[in-house]
Structure formats: structure tokens, C-alpha cells
GROMACS .gro file of C-alpha atoms in nm:
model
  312
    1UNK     CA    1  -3.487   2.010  -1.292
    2UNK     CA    2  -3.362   1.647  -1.226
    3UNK     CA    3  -3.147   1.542  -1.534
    4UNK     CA    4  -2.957   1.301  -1.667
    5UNK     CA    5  -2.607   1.409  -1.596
    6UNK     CA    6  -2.378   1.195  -1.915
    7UNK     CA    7  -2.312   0.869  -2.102
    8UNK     CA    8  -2.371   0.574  -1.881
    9UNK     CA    9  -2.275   0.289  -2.098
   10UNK     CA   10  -2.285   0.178  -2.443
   11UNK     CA   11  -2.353  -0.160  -2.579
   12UNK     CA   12  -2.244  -0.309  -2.859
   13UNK     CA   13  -2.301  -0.596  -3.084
   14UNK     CA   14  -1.947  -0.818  -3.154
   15UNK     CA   15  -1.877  -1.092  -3.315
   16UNK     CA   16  -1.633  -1.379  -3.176
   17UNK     CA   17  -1.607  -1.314  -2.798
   18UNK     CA   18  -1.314  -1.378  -2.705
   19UNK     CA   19  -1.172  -1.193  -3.021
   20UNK     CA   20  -1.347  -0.930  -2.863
   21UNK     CA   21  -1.152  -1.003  -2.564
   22UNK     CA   22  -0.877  -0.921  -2.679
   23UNK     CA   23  -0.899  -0.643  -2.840
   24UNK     CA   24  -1.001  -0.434  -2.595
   25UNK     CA   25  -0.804  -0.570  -2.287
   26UNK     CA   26  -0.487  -0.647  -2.476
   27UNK     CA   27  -0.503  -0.362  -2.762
   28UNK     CA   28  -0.741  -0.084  -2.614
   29UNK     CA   29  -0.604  -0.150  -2.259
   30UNK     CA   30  -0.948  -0.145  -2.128
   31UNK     CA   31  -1.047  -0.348  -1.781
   32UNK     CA   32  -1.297  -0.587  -1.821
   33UNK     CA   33  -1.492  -0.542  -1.514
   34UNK     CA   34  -1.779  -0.757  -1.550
   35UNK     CA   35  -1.764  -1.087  -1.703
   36UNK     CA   36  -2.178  -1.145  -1.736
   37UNK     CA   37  -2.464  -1.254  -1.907
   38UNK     CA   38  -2.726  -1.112  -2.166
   39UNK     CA   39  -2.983  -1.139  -1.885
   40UNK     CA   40  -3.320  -1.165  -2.118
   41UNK     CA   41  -3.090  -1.437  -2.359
   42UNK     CA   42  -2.845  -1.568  -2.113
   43UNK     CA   43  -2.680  -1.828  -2.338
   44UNK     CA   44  -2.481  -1.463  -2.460
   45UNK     CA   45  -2.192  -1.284  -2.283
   46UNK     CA   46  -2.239  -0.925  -2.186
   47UNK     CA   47  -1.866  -0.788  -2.125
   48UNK     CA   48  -1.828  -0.485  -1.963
   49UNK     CA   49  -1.531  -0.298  -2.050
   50UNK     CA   50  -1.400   0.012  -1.849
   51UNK     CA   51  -1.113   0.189  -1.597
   52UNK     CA   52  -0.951   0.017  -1.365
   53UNK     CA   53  -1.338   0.025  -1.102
   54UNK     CA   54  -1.591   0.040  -1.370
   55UNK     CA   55  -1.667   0.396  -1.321
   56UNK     CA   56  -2.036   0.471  -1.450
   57UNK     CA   57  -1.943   0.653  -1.801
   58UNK     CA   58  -1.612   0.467  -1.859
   59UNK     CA   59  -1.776   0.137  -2.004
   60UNK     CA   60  -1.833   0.039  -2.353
   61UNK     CA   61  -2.033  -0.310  -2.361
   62UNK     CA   62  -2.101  -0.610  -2.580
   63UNK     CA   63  -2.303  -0.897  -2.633
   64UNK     CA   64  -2.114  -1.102  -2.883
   65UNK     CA   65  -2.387  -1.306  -3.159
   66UNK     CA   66  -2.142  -1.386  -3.370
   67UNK     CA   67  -2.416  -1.589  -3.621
   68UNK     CA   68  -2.555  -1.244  -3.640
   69UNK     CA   69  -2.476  -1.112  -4.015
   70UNK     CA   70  -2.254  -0.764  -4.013
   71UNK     CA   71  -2.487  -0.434  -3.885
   72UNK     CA   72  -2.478  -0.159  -4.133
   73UNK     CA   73  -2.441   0.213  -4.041
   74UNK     CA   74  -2.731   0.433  -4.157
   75UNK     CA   75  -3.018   0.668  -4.020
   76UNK     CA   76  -3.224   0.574  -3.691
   77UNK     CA   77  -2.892   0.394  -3.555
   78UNK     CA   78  -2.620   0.521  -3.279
   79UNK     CA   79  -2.314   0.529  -3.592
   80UNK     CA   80  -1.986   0.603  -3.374
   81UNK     CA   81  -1.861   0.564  -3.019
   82UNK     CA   82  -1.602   0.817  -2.916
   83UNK     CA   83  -1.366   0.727  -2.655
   84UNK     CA   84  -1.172   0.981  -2.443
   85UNK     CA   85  -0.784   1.007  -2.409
   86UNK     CA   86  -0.540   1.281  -2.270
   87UNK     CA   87  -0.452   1.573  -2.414
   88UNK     CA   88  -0.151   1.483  -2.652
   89UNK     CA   89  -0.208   1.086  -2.612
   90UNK     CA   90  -0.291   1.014  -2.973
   91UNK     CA   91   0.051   1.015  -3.088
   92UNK     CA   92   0.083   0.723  -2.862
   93UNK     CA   93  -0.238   0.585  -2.993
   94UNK     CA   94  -0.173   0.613  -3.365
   95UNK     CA   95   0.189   0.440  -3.311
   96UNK     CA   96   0.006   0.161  -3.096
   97UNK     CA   97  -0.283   0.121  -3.380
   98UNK     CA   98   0.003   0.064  -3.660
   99UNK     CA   99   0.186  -0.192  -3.428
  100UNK     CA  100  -0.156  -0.389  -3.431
  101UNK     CA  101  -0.288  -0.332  -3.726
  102UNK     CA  102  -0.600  -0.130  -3.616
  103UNK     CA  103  -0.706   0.058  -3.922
  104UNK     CA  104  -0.727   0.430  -3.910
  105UNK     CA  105  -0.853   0.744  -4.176
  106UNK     CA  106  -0.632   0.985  -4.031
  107UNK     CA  107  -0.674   1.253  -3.769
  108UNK     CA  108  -0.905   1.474  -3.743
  109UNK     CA  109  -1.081   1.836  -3.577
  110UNK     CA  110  -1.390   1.774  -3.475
  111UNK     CA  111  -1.551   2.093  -3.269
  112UNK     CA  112  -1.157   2.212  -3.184
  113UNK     CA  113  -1.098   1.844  -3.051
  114UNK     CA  114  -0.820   1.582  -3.216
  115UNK     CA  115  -0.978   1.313  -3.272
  116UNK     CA  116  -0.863   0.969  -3.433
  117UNK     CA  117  -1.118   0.744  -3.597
  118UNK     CA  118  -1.070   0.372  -3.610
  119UNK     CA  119  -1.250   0.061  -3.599
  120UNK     CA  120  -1.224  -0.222  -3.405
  121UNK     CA  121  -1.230  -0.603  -3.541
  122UNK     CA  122  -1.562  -0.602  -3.591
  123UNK     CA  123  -1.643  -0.297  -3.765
  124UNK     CA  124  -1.735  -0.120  -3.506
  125UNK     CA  125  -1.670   0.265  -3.546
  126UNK     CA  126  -1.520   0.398  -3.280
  127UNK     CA  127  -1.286   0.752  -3.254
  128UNK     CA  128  -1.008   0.863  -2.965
  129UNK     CA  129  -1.083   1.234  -2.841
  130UNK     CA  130  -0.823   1.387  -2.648
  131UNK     CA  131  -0.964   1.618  -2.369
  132UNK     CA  132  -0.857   1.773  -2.026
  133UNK     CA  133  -1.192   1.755  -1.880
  134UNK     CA  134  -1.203   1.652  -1.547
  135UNK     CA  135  -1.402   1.330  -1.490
  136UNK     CA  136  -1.397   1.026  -1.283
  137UNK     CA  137  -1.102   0.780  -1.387
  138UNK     CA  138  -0.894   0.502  -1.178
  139UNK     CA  139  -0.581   0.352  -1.409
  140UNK     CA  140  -0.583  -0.031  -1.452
  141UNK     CA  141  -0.253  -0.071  -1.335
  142UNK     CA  142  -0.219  -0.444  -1.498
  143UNK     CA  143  -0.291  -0.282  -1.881
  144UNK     CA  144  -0.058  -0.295  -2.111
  145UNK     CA  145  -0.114   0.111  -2.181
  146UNK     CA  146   0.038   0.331  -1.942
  147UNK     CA  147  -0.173   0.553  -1.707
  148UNK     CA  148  -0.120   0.845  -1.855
  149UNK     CA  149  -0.223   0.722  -2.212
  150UNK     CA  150  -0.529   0.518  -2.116
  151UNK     CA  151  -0.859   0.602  -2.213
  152UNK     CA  152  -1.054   0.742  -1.983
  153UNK     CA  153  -1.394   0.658  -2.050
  154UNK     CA  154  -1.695   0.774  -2.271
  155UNK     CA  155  -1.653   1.082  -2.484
  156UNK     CA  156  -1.987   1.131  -2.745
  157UNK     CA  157  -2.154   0.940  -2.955
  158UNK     CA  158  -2.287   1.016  -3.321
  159UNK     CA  159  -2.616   0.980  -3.429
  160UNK     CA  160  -2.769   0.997  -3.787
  161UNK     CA  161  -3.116   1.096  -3.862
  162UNK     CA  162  -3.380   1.169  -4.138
  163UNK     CA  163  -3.463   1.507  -4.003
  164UNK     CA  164  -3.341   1.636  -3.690
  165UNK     CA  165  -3.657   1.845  -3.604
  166UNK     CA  166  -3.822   1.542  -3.408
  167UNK     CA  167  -3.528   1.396  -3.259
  168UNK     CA  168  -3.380   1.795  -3.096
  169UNK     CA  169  -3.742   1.845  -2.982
  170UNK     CA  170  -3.670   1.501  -2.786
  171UNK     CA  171  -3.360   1.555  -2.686
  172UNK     CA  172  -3.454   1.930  -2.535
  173UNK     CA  173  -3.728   1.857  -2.372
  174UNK     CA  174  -3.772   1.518  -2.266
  175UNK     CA  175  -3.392   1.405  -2.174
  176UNK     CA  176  -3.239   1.821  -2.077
  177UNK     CA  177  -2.991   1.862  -2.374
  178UNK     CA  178  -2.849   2.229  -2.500
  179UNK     CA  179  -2.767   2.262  -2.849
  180UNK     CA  180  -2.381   2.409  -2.798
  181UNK     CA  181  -2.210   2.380  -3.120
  182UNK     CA  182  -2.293   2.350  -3.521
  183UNK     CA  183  -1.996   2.194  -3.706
  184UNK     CA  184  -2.066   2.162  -4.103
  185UNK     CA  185  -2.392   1.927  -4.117
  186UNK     CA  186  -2.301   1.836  -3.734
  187UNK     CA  187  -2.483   1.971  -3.446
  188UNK     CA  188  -2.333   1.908  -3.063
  189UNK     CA  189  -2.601   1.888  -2.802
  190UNK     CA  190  -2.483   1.851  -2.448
  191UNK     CA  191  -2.570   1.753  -2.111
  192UNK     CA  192  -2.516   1.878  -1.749
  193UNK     CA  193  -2.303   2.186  -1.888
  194UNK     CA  194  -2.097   2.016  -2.155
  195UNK     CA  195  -1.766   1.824  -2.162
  196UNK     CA  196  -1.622   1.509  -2.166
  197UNK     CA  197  -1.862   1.202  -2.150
  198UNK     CA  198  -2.156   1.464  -2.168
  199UNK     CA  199  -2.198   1.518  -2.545
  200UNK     CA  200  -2.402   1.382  -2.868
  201UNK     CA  201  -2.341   1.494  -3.210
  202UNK     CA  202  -2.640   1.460  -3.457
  203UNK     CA  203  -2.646   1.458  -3.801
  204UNK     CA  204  -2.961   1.481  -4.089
  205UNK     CA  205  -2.912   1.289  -4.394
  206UNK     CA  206  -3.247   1.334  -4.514
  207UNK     CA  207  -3.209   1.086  -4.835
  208UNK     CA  208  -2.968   0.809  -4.639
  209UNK     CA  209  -3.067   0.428  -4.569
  210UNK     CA  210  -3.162   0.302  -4.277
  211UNK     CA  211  -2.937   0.102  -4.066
  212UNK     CA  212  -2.941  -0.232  -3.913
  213UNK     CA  213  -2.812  -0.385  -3.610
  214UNK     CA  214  -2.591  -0.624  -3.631
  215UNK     CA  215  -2.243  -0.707  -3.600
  216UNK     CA  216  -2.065  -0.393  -3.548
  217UNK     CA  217  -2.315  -0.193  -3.487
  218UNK     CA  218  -2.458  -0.034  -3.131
  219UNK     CA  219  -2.735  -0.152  -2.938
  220UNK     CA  220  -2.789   0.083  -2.720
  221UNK     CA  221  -2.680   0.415  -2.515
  222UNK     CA  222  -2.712   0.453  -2.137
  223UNK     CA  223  -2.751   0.765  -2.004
  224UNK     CA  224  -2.652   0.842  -1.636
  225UNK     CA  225  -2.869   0.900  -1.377
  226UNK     CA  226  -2.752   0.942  -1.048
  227UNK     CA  227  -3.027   0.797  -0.816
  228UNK     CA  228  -3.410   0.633  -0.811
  229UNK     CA  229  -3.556   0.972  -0.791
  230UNK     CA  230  -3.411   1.109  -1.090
  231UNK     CA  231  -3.459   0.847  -1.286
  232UNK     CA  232  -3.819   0.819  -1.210
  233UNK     CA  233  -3.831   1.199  -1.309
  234UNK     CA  234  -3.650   1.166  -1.616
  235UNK     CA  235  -3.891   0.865  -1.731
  236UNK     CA  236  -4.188   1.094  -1.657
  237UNK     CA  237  -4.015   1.344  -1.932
  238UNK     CA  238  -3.920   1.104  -2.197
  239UNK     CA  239  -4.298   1.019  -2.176
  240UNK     CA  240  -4.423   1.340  -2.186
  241UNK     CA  241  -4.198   1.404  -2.479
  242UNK     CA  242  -4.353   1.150  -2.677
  243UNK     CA  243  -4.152   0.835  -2.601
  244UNK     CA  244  -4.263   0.490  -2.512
  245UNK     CA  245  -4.039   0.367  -2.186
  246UNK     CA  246  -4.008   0.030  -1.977
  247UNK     CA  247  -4.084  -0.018  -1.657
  248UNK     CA  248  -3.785   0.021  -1.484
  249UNK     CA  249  -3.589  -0.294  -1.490
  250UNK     CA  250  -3.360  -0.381  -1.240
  251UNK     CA  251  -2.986  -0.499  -1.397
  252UNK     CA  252  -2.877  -0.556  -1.030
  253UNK     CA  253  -2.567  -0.356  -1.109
  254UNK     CA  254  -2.749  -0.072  -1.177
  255UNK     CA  255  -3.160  -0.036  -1.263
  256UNK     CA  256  -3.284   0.081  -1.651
  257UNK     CA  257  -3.526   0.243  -1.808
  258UNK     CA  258  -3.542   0.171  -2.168
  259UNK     CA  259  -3.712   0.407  -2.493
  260UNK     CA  260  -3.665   0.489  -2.871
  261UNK     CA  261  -3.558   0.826  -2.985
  262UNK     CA  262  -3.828   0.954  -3.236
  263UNK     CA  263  -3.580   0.848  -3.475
  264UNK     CA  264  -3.577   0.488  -3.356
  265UNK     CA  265  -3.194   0.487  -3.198
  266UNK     CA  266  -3.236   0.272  -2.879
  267UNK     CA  267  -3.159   0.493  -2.537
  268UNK     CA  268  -3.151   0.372  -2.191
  269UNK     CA  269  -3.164   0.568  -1.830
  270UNK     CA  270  -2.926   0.393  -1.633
  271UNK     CA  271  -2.880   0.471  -1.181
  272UNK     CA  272  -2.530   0.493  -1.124
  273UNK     CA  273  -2.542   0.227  -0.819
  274UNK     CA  274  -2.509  -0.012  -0.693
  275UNK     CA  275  -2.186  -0.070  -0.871
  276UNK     CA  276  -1.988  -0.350  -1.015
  277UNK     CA  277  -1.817  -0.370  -0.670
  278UNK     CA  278  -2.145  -0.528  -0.526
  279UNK     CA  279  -2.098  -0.891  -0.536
  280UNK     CA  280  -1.722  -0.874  -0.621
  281UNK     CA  281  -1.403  -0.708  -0.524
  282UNK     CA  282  -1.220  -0.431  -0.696
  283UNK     CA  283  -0.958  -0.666  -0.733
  284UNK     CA  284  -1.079  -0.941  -0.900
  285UNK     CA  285  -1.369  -0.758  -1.105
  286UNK     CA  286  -1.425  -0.952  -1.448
  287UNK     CA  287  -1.191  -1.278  -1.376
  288UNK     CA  288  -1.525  -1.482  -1.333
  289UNK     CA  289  -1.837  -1.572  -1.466
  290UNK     CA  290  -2.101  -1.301  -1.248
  291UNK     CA  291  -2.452  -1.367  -1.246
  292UNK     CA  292  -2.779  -1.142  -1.083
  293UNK     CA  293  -2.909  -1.354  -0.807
  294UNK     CA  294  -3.208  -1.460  -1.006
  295UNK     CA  295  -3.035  -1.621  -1.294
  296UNK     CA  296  -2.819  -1.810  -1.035
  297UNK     CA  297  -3.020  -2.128  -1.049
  298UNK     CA  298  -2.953  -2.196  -1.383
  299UNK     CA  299  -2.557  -2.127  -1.379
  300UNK     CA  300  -2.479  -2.503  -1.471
  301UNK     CA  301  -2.696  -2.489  -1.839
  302UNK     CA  302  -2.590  -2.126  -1.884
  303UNK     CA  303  -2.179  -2.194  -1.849
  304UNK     CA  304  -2.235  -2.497  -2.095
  305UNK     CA  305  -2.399  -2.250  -2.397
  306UNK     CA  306  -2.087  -1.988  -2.334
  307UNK     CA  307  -1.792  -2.030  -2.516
  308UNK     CA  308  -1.461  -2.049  -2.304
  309UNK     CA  309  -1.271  -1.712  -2.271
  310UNK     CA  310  -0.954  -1.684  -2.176
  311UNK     CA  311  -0.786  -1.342  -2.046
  312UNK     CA  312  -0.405  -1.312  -2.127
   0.00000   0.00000   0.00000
């Protein structure tokens, strides 16, 4: 059966861009590897962070609104973003967090994992998981993190819901997920055989609010596809499943197909190609302002409503 095969991308709401900036290049260590627009409100940034390419799975993504008041976690609403790291980085990581003032709750075991939760400057939750799971990874070698400490890309992501009946049902038949692991009130539910970048944790918190986007809080998660064909089969599924999907939309980079989960978190099917390497080179990914082709006409009245950014 064609599948999805892991986490894409994920997108985030932020706040002050080039705050945002910072942090994750200058903090986080993170490449920015596409320096773009919102492209259906393209007076907003969308900043693509990742490894030192943009590997498919290693980027977490914003659109900074700023105006926008804070999001607030709660049911119906991706919660937490986990980002991988090497076994025995978070040592490193927890000493790097206190020299920058990155607030922490302590360590943690999460399904025989260390994990450290944090947030960023914007609220956004957010947890280092240390794994030796093979996976597609290039260093950044201008970061100010060392290779062997850098994250490596997308680990999980944590989802809360009223009831999990509807939402497992979904996420069984329609996108290919096993359950492989209960935790507490936790369930893991995993993609392509497991492992790093190829997880989803669940939760039911039958009597919790619902939360809000905003500031802080995700968007949206991509899921992986490798190729038209899949994706095409994979859309067929979510709509057999019970889920209303786009059209497929192309993002030049890549092409999308966009749905709810029955519990109204926002999911995307995202091709793995072309690649951020399509209209720019490795080396200079994310030191200019990239547009799709059909947005190019408009480049003059689009740089005016950005604010400046500056990389350090």
C-alpha cells in the first residue's frame, strides 16, 4: 500500500520575525534554507528552518503575524514539536539553554527516550529527543552548534483530543499508522515501521478546552510523501476515511494536499521534490528573498510589506 513514509514539515505561527530569526539560527543552530513568502498572504514571511540542505523531515516552519494575539494549547490542536538530537547531546543542550536563557521543566522519559522540553520565545512548545535512528542529515557547517550536537530534524509531534476513537480510526486507515506504544494517557502511533521523524503521540482529555491558533501555536503538519503517485493515493484514503482534502496545490518546492483530522488538527501531504535546491544553490539557500515564479510579478509591493531581517 502506498504510504506516507514521516514528518514532512511543520509550520508554526511566531511572533516578531526576525526574533524568530534568531532564535533558531543563532540559539537552535538551525539553517534557514528558505527565506519565502506566505504564498496565499504574501505580505508574511514563511521561514524554513532545517540541516545544512533542507532535507524533507528536518524543517520546522513559520509564518510570523506578530498582531496575532498568543495561541493557546488545548484539544483539536498539534500541542508540541519534538526535535531530534544524538544520543547523549542533551547535556550539551541543557548547558546551551541556561547560557541563553531558554526555559526548561527538566528532563524527561518519554517511551525509553530522554527528552528535554522547552519553549522557544514565543511560546512555542517544543522538546529535544535524543535518538540513534538513522535518517537523512547534512551538518550546517557555519552553525554555531557543532555537528555532532545539532539537531537532526523532526522527531514526533503531540496531539490532544476529545476522544481518540475518531481520530485512531483516521489515522489507521486513511493515513497507514500502527499503534506501537501506550505510555500513561499517551498512545505512540507510527509510520513506515517506526523511528525517528516517523512518530505521533496522541492524547484524550475528554473534559479539556479547545485550543486556538495563534502565536505559539502550530499551523500545520506535513507528512512525507515521496512522489505524485503516492500522494494521489494517499488523498484517495484520507477521503475515504472521512476527510475533506484540497486539490493538490502546488508550493513549487514541493506540491500539498491539505485536510482536518476528525479532531480538527490541520495535516498536510507534502512530495518530497523538487527541493529547496531548485531555484537556488546549496550554498546560498535562505540568504535571499525566494519567490514561486507566479508571485514574481509582484516582488516590488511584496518586499515593501516585509519587515527587514537581518542574519548574524
Amino acid at each position: 500500500m502506498s504510504t506516507i513514509t514521516g514528518l514532512h514539515h511543520v509550520t508554526v505561527i511566531a511572533g516578531d520575525a526576525q526574533r524568530n530569526l534568531d532564535f533558531y539560527t543563532r540559539v537552535m543552530g538551525m539553517r534557514l534554507v528558505k527565506r519565502t513568502v506566505n504564498q496565499d498572504l504574501p505580505d508574511t514571511y514563511h521561514l524554513f528552518y532545517g540541516d545544512g540542505v533542507g532535507h524533507a523531515g528536518s524543517d520546522l516552519t513559520f509564518f510570523p503575524w506578530p498582531k496575532m494575539p498568543p495561541g493557546t494549547r488545548g484539544i483539536g490542536l498539534t500541542n508540541e514539536v519534538s526535535l531530534a538530537v544524538p544520543a547523549g547531546s542533551l547535556d550539551f543542550w541543557a548547558a546551551r539553554f541556561d547560557e541563553h536563557g531558554v526555559s526548561t521543566t527538566g528532563r524527561e522519559m518519554r517511551f525509553g527516550e530522554r527528552a528535554l522540553p522547552f519553549t522557544d520565545p514565543h511560546d512555542l512548545a517544543l522538546t529535544l529527543t535524543e535518538t540513534s535512528d538513522a535518517r537523512d542529515f547534512t551538518p550546517w557547517g557555519a552553525s554555531p552548534v557543532p555537528a555532532e550536537h545539532q539537531v537532526r530534524g523532526l522527531h514526533a509531534v503531540r496531539l490532544a483530543e476529545r476522544e481518540l476513537e475518531t481520530t485512531t480510526h483516521f489515522l489507521t486507515e486513511g493515513l497507514g499508522f500502527v499503534l506501537v506504544a501506550e505510555e500513561g494517557s499517551w498512545r505512540r502511533y507510527a509510520i513506515a515501521g517506526g523511528g525517528s521523524g516517523r512518530v505521533l503521540d496522541i492524547q484524550e482529555v475528554a473534559d479539556g478546552r479547545r485550543g486556538s491558533w495563534g502565536v505559539g501555536a502550530v499551523h500545520h503538519v506535513a507528512w512525507r510523501v515521496p512522489d505524485d503517485e503516492t500522494q494521489s493515493a494517499v488523498r484517495e484514503r484520507v477521503v475515504a476515511a472521512g476527510a475533506h482534502a484540497t486539490a493538490v496545490i502546488d508550493r513549487f518546492w514541493f506540491r500539498s494536499v491539505y485536510f482536518k483530522e476528525p479532531g480538527g488538527a490541520l495535516f498536510e501531504v507534502a512530495t518530497d521534490g523538487p527541493g529547496f535546491a531548485v531555484d537556488e544553490r546549496i550554498e546560498a539557500l535562505g540568504e535571499r528573498l525566494i519567490l514561486p515564479p507566479w508571485l514574481e510579478e509582484g516582488r516590488a509591493g511584496i518586499e515593501d510589506a516585509l519587515p527587514p531581517l537581518v542574519q548574524h
